[in-house]
mmCIF file of C-alpha atoms in Angstrom:
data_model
loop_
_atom_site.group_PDB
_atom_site.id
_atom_site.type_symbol
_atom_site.label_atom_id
_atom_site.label_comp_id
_atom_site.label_asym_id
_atom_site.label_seq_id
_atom_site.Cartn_x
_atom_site.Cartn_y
_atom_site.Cartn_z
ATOM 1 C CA UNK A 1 34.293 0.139 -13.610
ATOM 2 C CA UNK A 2 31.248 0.741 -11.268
ATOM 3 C CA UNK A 3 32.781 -2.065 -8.866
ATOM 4 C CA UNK A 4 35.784 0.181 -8.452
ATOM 5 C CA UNK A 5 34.627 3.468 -8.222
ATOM 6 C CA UNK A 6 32.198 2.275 -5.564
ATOM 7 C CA UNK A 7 34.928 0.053 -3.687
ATOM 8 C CA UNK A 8 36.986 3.021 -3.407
ATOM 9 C CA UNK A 9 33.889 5.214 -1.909
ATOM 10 C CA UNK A 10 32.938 2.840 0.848
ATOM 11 C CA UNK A 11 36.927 2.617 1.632
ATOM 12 C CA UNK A 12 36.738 6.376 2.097
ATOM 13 C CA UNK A 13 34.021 5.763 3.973
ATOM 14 C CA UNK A 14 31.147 7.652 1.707
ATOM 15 C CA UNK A 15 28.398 5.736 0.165
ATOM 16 C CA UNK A 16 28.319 5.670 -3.316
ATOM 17 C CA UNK A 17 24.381 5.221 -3.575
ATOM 18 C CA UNK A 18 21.559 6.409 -1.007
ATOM 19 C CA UNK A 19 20.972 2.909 0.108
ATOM 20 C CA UNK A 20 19.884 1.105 2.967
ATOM 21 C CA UNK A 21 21.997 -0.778 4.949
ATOM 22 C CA UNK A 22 21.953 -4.520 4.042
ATOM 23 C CA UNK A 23 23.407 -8.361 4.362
ATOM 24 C CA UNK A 24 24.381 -8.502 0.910
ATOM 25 C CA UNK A 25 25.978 -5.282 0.764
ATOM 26 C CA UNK A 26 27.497 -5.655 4.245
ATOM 27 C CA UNK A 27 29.246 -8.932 3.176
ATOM 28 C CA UNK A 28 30.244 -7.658 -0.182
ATOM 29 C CA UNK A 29 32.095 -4.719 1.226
ATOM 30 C CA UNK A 30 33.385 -7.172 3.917
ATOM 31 C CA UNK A 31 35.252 -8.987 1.164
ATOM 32 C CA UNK A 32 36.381 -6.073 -0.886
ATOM 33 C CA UNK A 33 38.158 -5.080 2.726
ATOM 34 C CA UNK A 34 39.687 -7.923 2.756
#
């Protein structure tokens, strides 16, 4: 899955897409985190 892949990256701490920083994204990896 996407979701996973992409969870994993930002745990490594490498973005998975070129994107800019946003809210929505922020929170979303705020709750995969948790």
């Amino acid at each position: 899955m996407e979701s996973t892949a992409r969870g994993e990256n930002a745990a490594r701490g490498f973005p998975a897409m070129p994107r800019p920083s946003s809210p929505l994204a922020n929170l979303r990896r705020s709750q995969m985190r948790r």
